[in-house]
C-alpha positions as a printed Julia matrix, in Angstrom:
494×3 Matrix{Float64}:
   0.0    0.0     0.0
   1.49   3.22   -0.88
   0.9    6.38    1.12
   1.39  10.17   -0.03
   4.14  12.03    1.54
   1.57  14.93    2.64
  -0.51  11.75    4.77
   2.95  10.35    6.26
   3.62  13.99    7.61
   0.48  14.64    8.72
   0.7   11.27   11.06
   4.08  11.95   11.85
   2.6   14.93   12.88
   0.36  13.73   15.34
   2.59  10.88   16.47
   4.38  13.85   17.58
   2.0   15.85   18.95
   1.19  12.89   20.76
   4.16  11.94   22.05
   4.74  15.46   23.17
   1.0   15.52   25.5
   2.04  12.31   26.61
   5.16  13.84   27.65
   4.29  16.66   29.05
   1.63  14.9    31.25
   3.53  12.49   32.63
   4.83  14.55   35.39
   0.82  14.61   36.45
   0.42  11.39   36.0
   3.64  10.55   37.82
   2.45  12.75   40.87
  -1.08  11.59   41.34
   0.14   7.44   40.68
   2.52   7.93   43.83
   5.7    7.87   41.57
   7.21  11.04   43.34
  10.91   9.22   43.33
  10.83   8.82   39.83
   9.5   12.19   39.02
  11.69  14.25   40.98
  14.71  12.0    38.96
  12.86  12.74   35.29
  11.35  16.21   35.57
  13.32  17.96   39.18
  12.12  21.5    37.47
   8.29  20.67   37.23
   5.89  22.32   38.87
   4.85  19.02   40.14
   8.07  18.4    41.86
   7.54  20.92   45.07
   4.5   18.89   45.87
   5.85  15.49   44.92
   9.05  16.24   47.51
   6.92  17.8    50.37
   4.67  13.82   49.94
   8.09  12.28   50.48
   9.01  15.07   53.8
   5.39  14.21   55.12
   5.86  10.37   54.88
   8.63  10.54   56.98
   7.18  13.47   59.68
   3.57  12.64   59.43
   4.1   10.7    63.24
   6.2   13.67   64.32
   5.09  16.75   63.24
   7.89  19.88   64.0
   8.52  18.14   67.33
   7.52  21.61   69.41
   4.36  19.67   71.43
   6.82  18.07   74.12
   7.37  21.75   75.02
   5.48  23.43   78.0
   5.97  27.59   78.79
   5.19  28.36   82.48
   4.17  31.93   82.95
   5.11  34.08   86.39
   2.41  35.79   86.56
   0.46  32.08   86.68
  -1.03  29.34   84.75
   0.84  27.47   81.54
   0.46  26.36   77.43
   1.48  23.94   75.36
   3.96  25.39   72.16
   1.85  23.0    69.98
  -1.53  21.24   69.61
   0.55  18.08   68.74
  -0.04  14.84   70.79
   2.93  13.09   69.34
   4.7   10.4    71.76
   7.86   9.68   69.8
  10.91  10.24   72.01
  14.31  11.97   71.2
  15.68   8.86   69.79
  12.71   8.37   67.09
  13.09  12.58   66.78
  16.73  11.94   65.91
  15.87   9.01   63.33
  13.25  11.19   61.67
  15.57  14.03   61.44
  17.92  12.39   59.76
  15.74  10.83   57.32
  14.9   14.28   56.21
  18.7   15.37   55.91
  18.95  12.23   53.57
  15.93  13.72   51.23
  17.76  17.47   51.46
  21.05  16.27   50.46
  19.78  13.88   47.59
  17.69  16.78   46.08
  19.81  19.48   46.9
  18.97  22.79   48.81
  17.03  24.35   46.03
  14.1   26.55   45.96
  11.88  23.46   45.54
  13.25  22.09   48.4
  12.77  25.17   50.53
   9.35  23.76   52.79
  11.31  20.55   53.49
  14.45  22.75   54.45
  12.26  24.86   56.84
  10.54  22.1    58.25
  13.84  20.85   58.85
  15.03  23.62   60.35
  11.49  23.78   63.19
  12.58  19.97   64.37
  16.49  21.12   64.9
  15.16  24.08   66.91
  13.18  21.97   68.49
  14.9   19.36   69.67
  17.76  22.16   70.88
  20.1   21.96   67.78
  20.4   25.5    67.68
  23.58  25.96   64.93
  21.82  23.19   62.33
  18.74  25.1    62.79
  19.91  28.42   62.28
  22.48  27.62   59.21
  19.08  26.2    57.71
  17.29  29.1    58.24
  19.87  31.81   56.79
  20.09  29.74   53.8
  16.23  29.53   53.6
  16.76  33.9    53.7
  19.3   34.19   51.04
  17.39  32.53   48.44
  14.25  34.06   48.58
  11.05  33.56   46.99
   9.33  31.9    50.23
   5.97  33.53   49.82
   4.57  29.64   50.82
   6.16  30.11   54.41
   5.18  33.31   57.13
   8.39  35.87   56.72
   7.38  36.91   60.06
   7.81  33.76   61.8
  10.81  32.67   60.06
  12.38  36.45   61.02
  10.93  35.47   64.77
  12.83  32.25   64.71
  15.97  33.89   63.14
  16.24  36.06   66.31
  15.77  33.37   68.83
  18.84  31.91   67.57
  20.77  35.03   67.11
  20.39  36.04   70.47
  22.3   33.34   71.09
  25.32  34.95   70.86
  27.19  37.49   72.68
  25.72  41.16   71.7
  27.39  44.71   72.96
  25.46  46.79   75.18
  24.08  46.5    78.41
  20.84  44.22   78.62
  17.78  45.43   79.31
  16.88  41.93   81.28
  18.44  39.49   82.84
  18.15  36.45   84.93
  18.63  32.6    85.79
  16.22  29.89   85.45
  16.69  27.6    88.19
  15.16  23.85   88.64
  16.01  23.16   92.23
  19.55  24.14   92.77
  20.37  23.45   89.15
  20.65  26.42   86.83
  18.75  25.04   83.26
  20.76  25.25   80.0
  18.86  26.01   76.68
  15.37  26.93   78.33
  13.56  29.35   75.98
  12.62  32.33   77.55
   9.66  34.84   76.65
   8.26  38.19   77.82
   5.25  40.08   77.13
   3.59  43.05   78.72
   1.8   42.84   81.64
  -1.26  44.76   80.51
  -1.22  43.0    77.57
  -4.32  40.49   77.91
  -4.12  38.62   74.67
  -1.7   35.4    74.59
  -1.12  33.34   71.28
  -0.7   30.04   71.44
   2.0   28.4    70.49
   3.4   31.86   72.21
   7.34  31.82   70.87
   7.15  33.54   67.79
   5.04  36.28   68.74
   6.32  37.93   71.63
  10.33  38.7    72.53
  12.39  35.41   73.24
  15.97  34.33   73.96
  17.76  30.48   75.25
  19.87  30.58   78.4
  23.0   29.72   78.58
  24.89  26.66   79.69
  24.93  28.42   83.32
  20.96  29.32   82.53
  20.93  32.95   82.63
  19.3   34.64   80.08
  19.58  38.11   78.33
  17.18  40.67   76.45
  18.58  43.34   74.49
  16.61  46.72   73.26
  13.4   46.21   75.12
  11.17  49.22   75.19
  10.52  50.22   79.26
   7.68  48.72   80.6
   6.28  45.7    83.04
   6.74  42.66   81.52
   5.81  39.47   82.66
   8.12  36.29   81.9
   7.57  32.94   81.2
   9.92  29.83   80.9
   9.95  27.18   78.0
  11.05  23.9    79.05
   9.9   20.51   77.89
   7.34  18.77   80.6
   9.62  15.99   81.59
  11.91  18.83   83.31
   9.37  20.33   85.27
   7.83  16.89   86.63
   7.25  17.86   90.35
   8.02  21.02   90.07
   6.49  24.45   90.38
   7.51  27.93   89.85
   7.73  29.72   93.04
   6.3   33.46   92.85
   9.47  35.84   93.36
   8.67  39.19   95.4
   7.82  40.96   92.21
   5.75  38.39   89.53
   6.61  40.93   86.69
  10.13  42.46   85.43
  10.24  45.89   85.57
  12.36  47.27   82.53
  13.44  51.11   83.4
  15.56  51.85   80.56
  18.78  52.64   82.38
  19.52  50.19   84.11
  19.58  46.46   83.74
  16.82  44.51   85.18
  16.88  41.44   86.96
  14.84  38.87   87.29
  15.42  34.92   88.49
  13.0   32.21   87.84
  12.87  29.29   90.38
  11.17  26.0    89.82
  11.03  24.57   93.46
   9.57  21.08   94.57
   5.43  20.68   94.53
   3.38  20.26   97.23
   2.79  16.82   98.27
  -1.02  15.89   97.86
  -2.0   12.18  100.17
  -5.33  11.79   99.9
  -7.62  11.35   97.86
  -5.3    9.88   95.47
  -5.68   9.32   91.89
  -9.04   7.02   90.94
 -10.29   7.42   94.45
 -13.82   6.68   94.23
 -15.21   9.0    97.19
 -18.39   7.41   98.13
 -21.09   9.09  100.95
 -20.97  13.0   101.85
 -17.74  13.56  103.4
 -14.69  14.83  101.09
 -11.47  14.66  103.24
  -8.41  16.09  102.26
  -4.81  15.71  103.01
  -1.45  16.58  102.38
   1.89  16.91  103.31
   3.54  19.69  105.58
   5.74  22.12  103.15
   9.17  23.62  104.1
   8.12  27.39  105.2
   4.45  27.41  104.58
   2.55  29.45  106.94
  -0.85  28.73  105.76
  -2.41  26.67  102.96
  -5.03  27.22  100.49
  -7.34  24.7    98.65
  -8.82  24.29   95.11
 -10.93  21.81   92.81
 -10.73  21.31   89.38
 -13.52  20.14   86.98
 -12.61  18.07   84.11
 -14.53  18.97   80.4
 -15.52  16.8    78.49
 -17.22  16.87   75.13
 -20.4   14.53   74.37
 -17.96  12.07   72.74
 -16.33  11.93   76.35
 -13.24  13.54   74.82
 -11.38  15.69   77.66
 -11.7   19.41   76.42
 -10.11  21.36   79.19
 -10.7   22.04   83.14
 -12.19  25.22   85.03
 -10.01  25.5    88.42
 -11.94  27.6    91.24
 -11.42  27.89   95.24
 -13.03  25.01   97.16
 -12.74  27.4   100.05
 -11.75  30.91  101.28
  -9.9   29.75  104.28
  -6.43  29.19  105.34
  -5.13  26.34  106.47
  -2.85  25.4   109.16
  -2.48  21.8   109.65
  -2.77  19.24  106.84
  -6.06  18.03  107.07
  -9.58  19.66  105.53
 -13.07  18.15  105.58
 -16.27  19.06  103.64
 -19.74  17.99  102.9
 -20.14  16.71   99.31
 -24.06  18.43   99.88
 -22.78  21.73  101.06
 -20.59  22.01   98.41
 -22.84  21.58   95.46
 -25.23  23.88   97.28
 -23.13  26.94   95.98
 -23.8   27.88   92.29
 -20.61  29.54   91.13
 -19.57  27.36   87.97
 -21.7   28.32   85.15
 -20.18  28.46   81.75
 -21.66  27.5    77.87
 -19.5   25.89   74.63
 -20.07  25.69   71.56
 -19.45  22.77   69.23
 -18.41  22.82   65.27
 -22.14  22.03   64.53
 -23.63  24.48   66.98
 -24.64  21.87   69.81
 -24.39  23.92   73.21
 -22.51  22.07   75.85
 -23.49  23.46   79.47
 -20.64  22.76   82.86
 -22.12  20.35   84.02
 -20.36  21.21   87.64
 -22.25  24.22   86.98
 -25.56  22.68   87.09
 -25.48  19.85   89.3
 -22.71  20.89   92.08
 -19.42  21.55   91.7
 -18.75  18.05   93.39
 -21.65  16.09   91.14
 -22.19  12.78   91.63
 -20.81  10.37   88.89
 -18.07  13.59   88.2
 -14.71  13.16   87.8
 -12.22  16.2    89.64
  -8.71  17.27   90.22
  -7.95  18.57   94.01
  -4.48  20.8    94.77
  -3.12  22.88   97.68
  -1.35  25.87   97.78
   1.24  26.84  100.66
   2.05  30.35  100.98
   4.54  31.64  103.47
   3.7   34.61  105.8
   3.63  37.45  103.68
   0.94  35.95  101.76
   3.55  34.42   98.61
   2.55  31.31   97.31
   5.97  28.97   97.92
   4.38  26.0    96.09
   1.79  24.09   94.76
   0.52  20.27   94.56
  -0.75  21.73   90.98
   0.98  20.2    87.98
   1.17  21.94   84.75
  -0.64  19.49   81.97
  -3.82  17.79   83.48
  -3.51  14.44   80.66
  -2.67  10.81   81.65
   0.67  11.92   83.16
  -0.59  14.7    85.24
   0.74  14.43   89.04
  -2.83  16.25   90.65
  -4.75  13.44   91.77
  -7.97  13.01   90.02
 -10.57  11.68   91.7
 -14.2   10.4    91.45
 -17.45  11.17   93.47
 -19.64   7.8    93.28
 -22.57   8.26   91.15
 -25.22   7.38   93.97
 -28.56   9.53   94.14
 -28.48  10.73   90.24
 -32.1   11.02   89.03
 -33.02  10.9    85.56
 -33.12  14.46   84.98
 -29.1   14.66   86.63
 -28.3   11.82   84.33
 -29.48  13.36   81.07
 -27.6   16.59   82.1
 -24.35  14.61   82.39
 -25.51  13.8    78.57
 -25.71  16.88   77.54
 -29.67  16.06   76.88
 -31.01  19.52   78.15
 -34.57  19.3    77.22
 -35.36  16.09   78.03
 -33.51  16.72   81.32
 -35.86  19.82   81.68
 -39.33  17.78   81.1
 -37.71  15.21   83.66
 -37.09  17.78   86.3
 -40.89  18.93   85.8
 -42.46  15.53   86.39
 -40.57  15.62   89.58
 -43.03  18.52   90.82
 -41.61  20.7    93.79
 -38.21  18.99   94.74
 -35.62  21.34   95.73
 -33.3   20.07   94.23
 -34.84  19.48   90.64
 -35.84  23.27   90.94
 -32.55  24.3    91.62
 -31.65  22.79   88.27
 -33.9   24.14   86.36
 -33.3   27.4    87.7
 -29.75  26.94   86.83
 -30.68  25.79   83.23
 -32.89  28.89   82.43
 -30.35  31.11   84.02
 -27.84  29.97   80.97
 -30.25  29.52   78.75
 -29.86  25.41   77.12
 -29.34  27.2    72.98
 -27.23  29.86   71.93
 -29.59  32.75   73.01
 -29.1   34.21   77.03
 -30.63  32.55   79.44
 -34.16  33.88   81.57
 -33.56  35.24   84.79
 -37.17  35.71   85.75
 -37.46  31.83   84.47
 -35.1   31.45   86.98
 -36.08  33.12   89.59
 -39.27  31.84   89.35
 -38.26  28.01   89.72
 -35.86  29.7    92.67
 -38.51  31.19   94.52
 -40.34  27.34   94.86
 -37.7   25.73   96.45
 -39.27  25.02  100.21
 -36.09  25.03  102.12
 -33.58  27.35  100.26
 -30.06  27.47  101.88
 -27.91  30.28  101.93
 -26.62  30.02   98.46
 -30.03  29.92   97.33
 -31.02  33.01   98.69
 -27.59  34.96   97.48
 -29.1   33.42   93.79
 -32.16  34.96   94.16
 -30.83  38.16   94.81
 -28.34  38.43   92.51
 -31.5   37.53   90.05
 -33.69  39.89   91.21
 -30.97  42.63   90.97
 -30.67  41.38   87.17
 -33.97  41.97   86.2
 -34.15  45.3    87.57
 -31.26  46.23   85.55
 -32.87  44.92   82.36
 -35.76  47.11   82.91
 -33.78  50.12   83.54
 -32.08  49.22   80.13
């Protein structure tokens, strides 16, 4: 069979044309098969091969993320966060491995632009885990070749001076001070300030307020800070502070004058021993008896209880702390009544969900001390000028926290109680009704019209309504009522 030239070249022609779609979508098809090895070898210039090299990074980190969840910061003027949402259990050893799976990848594909996210990645798990000069050479060579629009400037620039203030700068500091663990001055702790009458806080905190590392003798140093209060807080990772507690110093803020240096320690000193209850006590009847251990120097000791959140999956969400009492202590021994204590309605407090279901505190509605509840209990001890030396408080309420968490036996709970603890508000509501004039079914539903059970406010005169039925109010009950009645006479004056 013969064919004309012009037919040959026209399917020569679309052989070609062929071929050349083929070839120019087999970086695609590369990517989205999995091939990422082979397409970074065939096409390292696509605009496939950023992604396809940032699959490879995340097959290796997806169990460790940047490695900054292992960190707690500890803040003087109280309380404590996480520097990550992370959960991740890997220790330093599987950090390590990781780490150097990732240097593998960087110096196969070389420290180009495309590698850039992997680099920087790279560079957070090396801060991290307190390799300061990998981290920072990482990080310079991240800023000299530019074109990072995929990464914050801001943070990068944050993390930049962390590490740079590292090293010996001319001047004289604004602040200084040594973080102490016990006797032991503490090498490479991150340190961070922020203004005292500053009320926001970001979390993860470092990058967004002034920070510094201490030294191998732990003193740290801040450079060019505008005059001002500042409170300071310490990063260290939890294992360090296991048992510990920052003391409060005279002053819980650093006072920066301008002129001269300020100075400013930070000492982590032993907790408070808690005894009993200990952790999965189950406290059955109405007596709640507390003890704990005498501490070096306290002159008086103070008392607190903690109620764990929880979600309506049963997923812990957080805990609201609050005084269990306003007295001092001078021996090592407290009792209360389970019944007095849920008498006093001072826990109220509303969440939201991602699909808009309210969740109520349940503490809030049924006693701080509910029945079926689970709590954490902790003592102060403050010396005699009214500093607080220590506490049995940890830092991270989880599986490893030290506060004993205990539970309050689930004896008495009528059906209405029991649909509150599930979050079933208006069948817990028709449930109180059928129960007619018991005290303590109206105090509920006083307490659930008060908050209102849907995103809208709550009804005081609902409330005080239900209140004013209760046969044999106790003294809580009457300071609600008041504090109702003053409510709605506000609202009208509105």
């Amino acid at each position: 069979m013969r064919l004309k030239v012009r037919t040959l070249a026209g399917m020569l022609a679309t052989l070609l044309l062929l071929g050349w779609f083929g070839y120019k979508e087999l970086p695609s098809f590369l990517y989205h098969q999995g091939y990422n090895q082979a397409l970074l070898q065939w096409f390292p210039n696509d605009e496939y091969a950023r992604p396809a090299i940032n699959r490879l990074a995340m097959d290796i980190t997806s169990e460790m993320g940047t490695g900054d969840s292992e960190y707690i910061f500890v803040k003087s003027s109280g309380g404590a966060s996480s520097s990550g949402s992370g959960s991740t259990k890997l220790d330093r050893e599987e950090r390590a491995d990781i780490i150097h799976k990732l240097e593998k990848l960087l110096a196969q594909y070389g420290h180009t632009e495309q590698m850039s996210s992997v680099a920087y990645n790279l560079a957070l798990m090396h801060f991290w885990m307190g390799n300061w000069d990998r981290a920072e050479s990482l990080l310079l060579a991240i800023e000299r070749m530019g074109g990072h629009g995929w990464i914050s400037q801001e943070e990068q620039g944050a993390y930049l001076a962390i590490l740079e203030s590292r090293h010996k700068q001319k001047g004289l500091p604004s602040l200084e001070g040594i973080v102490r663990i016990g006797d032991q001055p503490v090498p490479n702790a991150f340190v961070m300030i922020q203004r005292a009458n500053d009320s926001t806080y970001y979390s993860p905190p470092l990058t967004h307020y002034p920070a510094t590392i201490t030294d191998e003798n732990g003193r740290y140093r801040f450079y060019g800070i505008d005059p001002g209060e500042y409170n300071v807080a310490i990063g260290v990772r939890t294992e360090q502070i296991n048992g510990y507690y920052m003391t409060e110093t005279e002053s819980k803020t650093a006072d920066i004058d301008g002129e001269a240096t300020a100075l400013h320690d930070v000492q982590f000193v032993p907790q408070v021993m808690a005894v009993s209850p200990g952790r999965n006590e189950l406290i059955q009847g109405d007596e709640l008896r507390l003890q704990w251990k005498s501490y070096d120097g306290a002159a008086y000791y103070k008392l607190n209880i903690t109620y764990m959140h929880r979600d309506r999956s049963g997923k812990y969400t957080g805990a609201t702390t609050t005084a269990l009492s306003d007295q001092k202590y001078s021996s090592q021994e407290a009792v209360f009544s389970i019944r007095e204590i849920n008498g006093v309605y001072t826990m109220s407090g509303k969440s939201y969900g991602q699909n808009g279901e309210v969740t109520l505190n349940t503490a809030g509605l049924l006693g701080m001390l509910y029945p079926g509840g689970e709590f954490a209990w902790s003592v102060d001890a403050y010396d005699e000028h009214d500093r607080k030396l220590s506490s049995s408080a940890g830092y991270f309420l989880h599986q490893d926290a030290i506060t004993p968490i205990f539970r309050v036996a689930d004896i008495g709970l009528s059906e209405g109680d029991r649909l509150v603890i599930a979050a079933q508000y208006e069948e817990a509501i028709e449930a109180y009704k059928r129960e007619g004039d018991n005290d303590h079914a109206l105090r509920v539903l006083a307490r659930l019209a008060d908050q209102g059970i849907g995103k809208e406010d709550g009804d005081p005169a609902k409330a005080l309504a239900y209140m004013e039925r209760i046969r044999e109010p106790w003294e809580s009950d009457k300071e609600f009522i008041h504090t109702l009645r003053d409510r709605i006479q506000r609202q009208k004056r509105v």
